[in-house]
Amino acid sequence: MTIVDARGLEPPEPFERAMEALAELQPGQQFTLLLDRMPHPLLRMLDRDGYRNEVNIRDDGAVEILIGRP
């Protein structure tokens, strides 16, 4: 599984990296996105466009999002 680690990056770089990974996803594929904070605009976009997403806050405080293409 692909992991996109965007922790420590300044906006809009985490969003841009997520968009690049989304553009490469084929139907049925998924990737994990790691961030320093909750990406509310990205989550709204994923919901709007029908992408599966599952958010988990790790023990170290990182936000881990599993994103899948239907």
mmCIF file of N, CA and C in Angstrom:
data_model
loop_
_atom_site.group_PDB
_atom_site.id
_atom_site.type_symbol
_atom_site.label_atom_id
_atom_site.label_comp_id
_atom_site.label_asym_id
_atom_site.label_seq_id
_atom_site.Cartn_x
_atom_site.Cartn_y
_atom_site.Cartn_z
ATOM 1 N N MET A 1 0.842 -1.184 0.000
ATOM 2 C CA MET A 1 0.000 0.000 0.000
ATOM 3 C C MET A 1 0.886 1.245 0.000
ATOM 4 N N THR A 2 0.448 2.243 -0.711
ATOM 5 C CA THR A 2 1.180 3.499 -0.797
ATOM 6 C C THR A 2 0.901 4.347 0.443
ATOM 7 N N ILE A 3 1.953 4.967 0.956
ATOM 8 C CA ILE A 3 1.826 5.902 2.075
ATOM 9 C C ILE A 3 2.341 7.258 1.604
ATOM 10 N N VAL A 4 1.510 8.282 1.750
ATOM 11 C CA VAL A 4 1.897 9.652 1.428
ATOM 12 C C VAL A 4 2.076 10.367 2.761
ATOM 13 N N ASP A 5 3.336 10.637 3.102
ATOM 14 C CA ASP A 5 3.644 11.281 4.376
ATOM 15 C C ASP A 5 3.813 12.776 4.135
ATOM 16 N N ALA A 6 2.782 13.542 4.505
ATOM 17 C CA ALA A 6 2.805 14.989 4.292
ATOM 18 C C ALA A 6 2.971 15.740 5.605
ATOM 19 N N ARG A 7 3.422 15.047 6.639
ATOM 20 C CA ARG A 7 3.660 15.708 7.925
ATOM 21 C C ARG A 7 4.837 16.663 7.794
ATOM 22 N N GLY A 8 4.739 17.782 8.486
ATOM 23 C CA GLY A 8 5.828 18.756 8.500
ATOM 24 C C GLY A 8 5.859 19.687 7.298
ATOM 25 N N LEU A 9 4.904 19.551 6.389
ATOM 26 C CA LEU A 9 4.870 20.412 5.206
ATOM 27 C C LEU A 9 3.902 21.566 5.429
ATOM 28 N N GLU A 10 4.201 22.685 4.816
ATOM 29 C CA GLU A 10 3.341 23.864 4.919
ATOM 30 C C GLU A 10 2.258 23.809 3.847
ATOM 31 N N PRO A 11 1.046 24.282 4.171
ATOM 32 C CA PRO A 11 -0.014 24.358 3.167
ATOM 33 C C PRO A 11 0.439 25.231 1.996
ATOM 34 N N PRO A 12 0.073 24.898 0.799
ATOM 35 C CA PRO A 12 -0.885 23.870 0.382
ATOM 36 C C PRO A 12 -0.235 22.535 0.008
ATOM 37 N N GLU A 13 1.040 22.342 0.328
ATOM 38 C CA GLU A 13 1.750 21.136 -0.104
ATOM 39 C C GLU A 13 1.069 19.825 0.317
ATOM 40 N N PRO A 14 0.570 19.660 1.551
ATOM 41 C CA PRO A 14 -0.109 18.400 1.878
ATOM 42 C C PRO A 14 -1.317 18.129 0.976
ATOM 43 N N PHE A 15 -2.109 19.166 0.693
ATOM 44 C CA PHE A 15 -3.264 19.017 -0.188
ATOM 45 C C PHE A 15 -2.809 18.634 -1.597
ATOM 46 N N GLU A 16 -1.764 19.290 -2.082
ATOM 47 C CA GLU A 16 -1.260 18.994 -3.426
ATOM 48 C C GLU A 16 -0.757 17.556 -3.517
ATOM 49 N N ARG A 17 -0.077 17.076 -2.495
ATOM 50 C CA ARG A 17 0.399 15.684 -2.500
ATOM 51 C C ARG A 17 -0.763 14.706 -2.480
ATOM 52 N N ALA A 18 -1.794 15.034 -1.717
ATOM 53 C CA ALA A 18 -2.983 14.181 -1.691
ATOM 54 C C ALA A 18 -3.640 14.147 -3.071
ATOM 55 N N MET A 19 -3.729 15.293 -3.727
ATOM 56 C CA MET A 19 -4.337 15.352 -5.057
ATOM 57 C C MET A 19 -3.531 14.549 -6.079
ATOM 58 N N GLU A 20 -2.212 14.602 -5.986
ATOM 59 C CA GLU A 20 -1.363 13.813 -6.886
ATOM 60 C C GLU A 20 -1.609 12.319 -6.689
ATOM 61 N N ALA A 21 -1.698 11.897 -5.431
ATOM 62 C CA ALA A 21 -1.940 10.476 -5.143
ATOM 63 C C ALA A 21 -3.335 10.068 -5.621
ATOM 64 N N LEU A 22 -4.330 10.928 -5.428
ATOM 65 C CA LEU A 22 -5.688 10.634 -5.898
ATOM 66 C C LEU A 22 -5.725 10.466 -7.411
ATOM 67 N N ALA A 23 -4.982 11.312 -8.117
ATOM 68 C CA ALA A 23 -4.977 11.265 -9.574
ATOM 69 C C ALA A 23 -4.423 9.942 -10.096
ATOM 70 N N GLU A 24 -3.573 9.286 -9.317
ATOM 71 C CA GLU A 24 -2.955 8.026 -9.744
ATOM 72 C C GLU A 24 -3.767 6.794 -9.345
ATOM 73 N N LEU A 25 -4.776 6.972 -8.472
ATOM 74 C CA LEU A 25 -5.559 5.830 -7.990
ATOM 75 C C LEU A 25 -6.424 5.239 -9.091
ATOM 76 N N GLN A 26 -6.391 3.927 -9.178
ATOM 77 C CA GLN A 26 -7.286 3.198 -10.062
ATOM 78 C C GLN A 26 -8.469 2.715 -9.224
ATOM 79 N N PRO A 27 -9.594 2.403 -9.848
ATOM 80 C CA PRO A 27 -10.734 1.894 -9.083
ATOM 81 C C PRO A 27 -10.334 0.701 -8.211
ATOM 82 N N GLY A 28 -10.767 0.755 -6.953
ATOM 83 C CA GLY A 28 -10.464 -0.313 -6.005
ATOM 84 C C GLY A 28 -9.155 -0.141 -5.252
ATOM 85 N N GLN A 29 -8.321 0.814 -5.651
ATOM 86 C CA GLN A 29 -7.049 1.047 -4.966
ATOM 87 C C GLN A 29 -7.243 2.030 -3.821
ATOM 88 N N GLN A 30 -6.253 2.058 -2.930
ATOM 89 C CA GLN A 30 -6.286 2.980 -1.802
ATOM 90 C C GLN A 30 -4.868 3.382 -1.410
ATOM 91 N N PHE A 31 -4.768 4.445 -0.630
ATOM 92 C CA PHE A 31 -3.487 4.875 -0.073
ATOM 93 C C PHE A 31 -3.732 5.479 1.294
ATOM 94 N N THR A 32 -2.656 5.593 2.063
ATOM 95 C CA THR A 32 -2.727 6.199 3.392
ATOM 96 C C THR A 32 -2.049 7.551 3.343
ATOM 97 N N LEU A 33 -2.716 8.559 3.872
ATOM 98 C CA LEU A 33 -2.193 9.922 3.944
ATOM 99 C C LEU A 33 -1.915 10.243 5.407
ATOM 100 N N LEU A 34 -0.703 10.695 5.696
ATOM 101 C CA LEU A 34 -0.313 11.086 7.056
ATOM 102 C C LEU A 34 -0.164 12.598 7.111
ATOM 103 N N LEU A 35 -0.819 13.218 8.098
ATOM 104 C CA LEU A 35 -0.809 14.676 8.240
ATOM 105 C C LEU A 35 -0.617 15.067 9.700
ATOM 106 N N ASP A 36 -0.276 16.340 9.895
ATOM 107 C CA ASP A 36 -0.117 16.884 11.250
ATOM 108 C C ASP A 36 -1.435 17.343 11.852
ATOM 109 N N ARG A 37 -2.423 17.643 11.006
ATOM 110 C CA ARG A 37 -3.702 18.155 11.506
ATOM 111 C C ARG A 37 -4.833 17.656 10.606
ATOM 112 N N MET A 38 -6.052 17.804 11.108
ATOM 113 C CA MET A 38 -7.235 17.342 10.386
ATOM 114 C C MET A 38 -7.460 18.214 9.148
ATOM 115 N N PRO A 39 -7.540 17.608 7.969
ATOM 116 C CA PRO A 39 -7.704 18.363 6.715
ATOM 117 C C PRO A 39 -9.180 18.501 6.324
ATOM 118 N N HIS A 40 -9.906 19.334 7.017
ATOM 119 C CA HIS A 40 -11.350 19.454 6.787
ATOM 120 C C HIS A 40 -11.732 19.727 5.328
ATOM 121 N N PRO A 41 -11.060 20.646 4.610
ATOM 122 C CA PRO A 41 -11.427 20.856 3.199
ATOM 123 C C PRO A 41 -11.216 19.589 2.350
ATOM 124 N N LEU A 42 -10.142 18.872 2.595
ATOM 125 C CA LEU A 42 -9.895 17.635 1.847
ATOM 126 C C LEU A 42 -10.971 16.600 2.143
ATOM 127 N N LEU A 43 -11.339 16.449 3.406
ATOM 128 C CA LEU A 43 -12.364 15.471 3.774
ATOM 129 C C LEU A 43 -13.708 15.804 3.123
ATOM 130 N N ARG A 44 -14.059 17.084 3.076
ATOM 131 C CA ARG A 44 -15.304 17.485 2.405
ATOM 132 C C ARG A 44 -15.256 17.138 0.918
ATOM 133 N N MET A 45 -14.109 17.382 0.287
ATOM 134 C CA MET A 45 -13.956 17.085 -1.134
ATOM 135 C C MET A 45 -14.058 15.582 -1.388
ATOM 136 N N LEU A 46 -13.411 14.774 -0.530
ATOM 137 C CA LEU A 46 -13.471 13.320 -0.691
ATOM 138 C C LEU A 46 -14.912 12.826 -0.588
ATOM 139 N N ASP A 47 -15.637 13.334 0.409
ATOM 140 C CA ASP A 47 -17.048 12.946 0.571
ATOM 141 C C ASP A 47 -17.873 13.368 -0.640
ATOM 142 N N ARG A 48 -17.668 14.584 -1.082
ATOM 143 C CA ARG A 48 -18.429 15.114 -2.222
ATOM 144 C C ARG A 48 -18.197 14.291 -3.485
ATOM 145 N N ASP A 49 -16.937 13.858 -3.695
ATOM 146 C CA ASP A 49 -16.575 13.150 -4.919
ATOM 147 C C ASP A 49 -16.697 11.633 -4.800
ATOM 148 N N GLY A 50 -17.182 11.144 -3.650
ATOM 149 C CA GLY A 50 -17.459 9.723 -3.518
ATOM 150 C C GLY A 50 -16.284 8.831 -3.171
ATOM 151 N N TYR A 51 -15.170 9.401 -2.713
ATOM 152 C CA TYR A 51 -14.030 8.587 -2.288
ATOM 153 C C TYR A 51 -14.296 8.026 -0.897
ATOM 154 N N ARG A 52 -13.894 6.777 -0.675
ATOM 155 C CA ARG A 52 -13.961 6.203 0.669
ATOM 156 C C ARG A 52 -12.841 6.830 1.492
ATOM 157 N N ASN A 53 -13.112 7.117 2.753
ATOM 158 C CA ASN A 53 -12.049 7.614 3.623
ATOM 159 C C ASN A 53 -12.343 7.217 5.058
ATOM 160 N N GLU A 54 -11.280 6.872 5.735
ATOM 161 C CA GLU A 54 -11.362 6.457 7.137
ATOM 162 C C GLU A 54 -10.267 7.202 7.890
ATOM 163 N N VAL A 55 -10.669 7.988 8.888
ATOM 164 C CA VAL A 55 -9.733 8.831 9.633
ATOM 165 C C VAL A 55 -9.401 8.167 10.971
ATOM 166 N N ASN A 56 -8.125 8.206 11.314
ATOM 167 C CA ASN A 56 -7.652 7.686 12.589
ATOM 168 C C ASN A 56 -6.632 8.674 13.154
ATOM 169 N N ILE A 57 -6.775 9.010 14.434
ATOM 170 C CA ILE A 57 -5.772 9.839 15.109
ATOM 171 C C ILE A 57 -4.834 8.879 15.828
ATOM 172 N N ARG A 58 -3.571 8.899 15.425
ATOM 173 C CA ARG A 58 -2.591 7.987 16.016
ATOM 174 C C ARG A 58 -2.157 8.461 17.401
ATOM 175 N N ASP A 59 -1.534 7.557 18.157
ATOM 176 C CA ASP A 59 -1.055 7.885 19.495
ATOM 177 C C ASP A 59 -0.056 9.041 19.494
ATOM 178 N N ASP A 60 0.691 9.201 18.380
ATOM 179 C CA ASP A 60 1.671 10.283 18.299
ATOM 180 C C ASP A 60 1.040 11.604 17.860
ATOM 181 N N GLY A 61 -0.295 11.619 17.687
ATOM 182 C CA GLY A 61 -1.007 12.844 17.297
ATOM 183 C C GLY A 61 -1.175 13.030 15.809
ATOM 184 N N ALA A 62 -0.513 12.216 15.004
ATOM 185 C CA ALA A 62 -0.641 12.329 13.549
ATOM 186 C C ALA A 62 -2.038 11.891 13.120
ATOM 187 N N VAL A 63 -2.525 12.529 12.071
ATOM 188 C CA VAL A 63 -3.805 12.159 11.463
ATOM 189 C C VAL A 63 -3.484 11.201 10.319
ATOM 190 N N GLU A 64 -4.102 10.037 10.360
ATOM 191 C CA GLU A 64 -3.887 9.000 9.351
ATOM 192 C C GLU A 64 -5.217 8.792 8.634
ATOM 193 N N ILE A 65 -5.210 8.965 7.318
ATOM 194 C CA ILE A 65 -6.439 8.834 6.537
ATOM 195 C C ILE A 65 -6.225 7.776 5.462
ATOM 196 N N LEU A 66 -7.052 6.752 5.495
ATOM 197 C CA LEU A 66 -7.056 5.747 4.450
ATOM 198 C C LEU A 66 -8.057 6.213 3.407
ATOM 199 N N ILE A 67 -7.567 6.418 2.181
ATOM 200 C CA ILE A 67 -8.391 6.961 1.105
ATOM 201 C C ILE A 67 -8.465 5.925 -0.006
ATOM 202 N N GLY A 68 -9.685 5.615 -0.441
ATOM 203 C CA GLY A 68 -9.871 4.638 -1.499
ATOM 204 C C GLY A 68 -10.770 5.146 -2.593
ATOM 205 N N ARG A 69 -10.487 4.665 -3.773
ATOM 206 C CA ARG A 69 -11.325 5.017 -4.926
ATOM 207 C C ARG A 69 -12.355 3.909 -5.131
ATOM 208 N N PRO A 70 -13.615 4.297 -5.277
ATOM 209 C CA PRO A 70 -14.649 3.269 -5.482
ATOM 210 C C PRO A 70 -14.481 2.559 -6.815
#
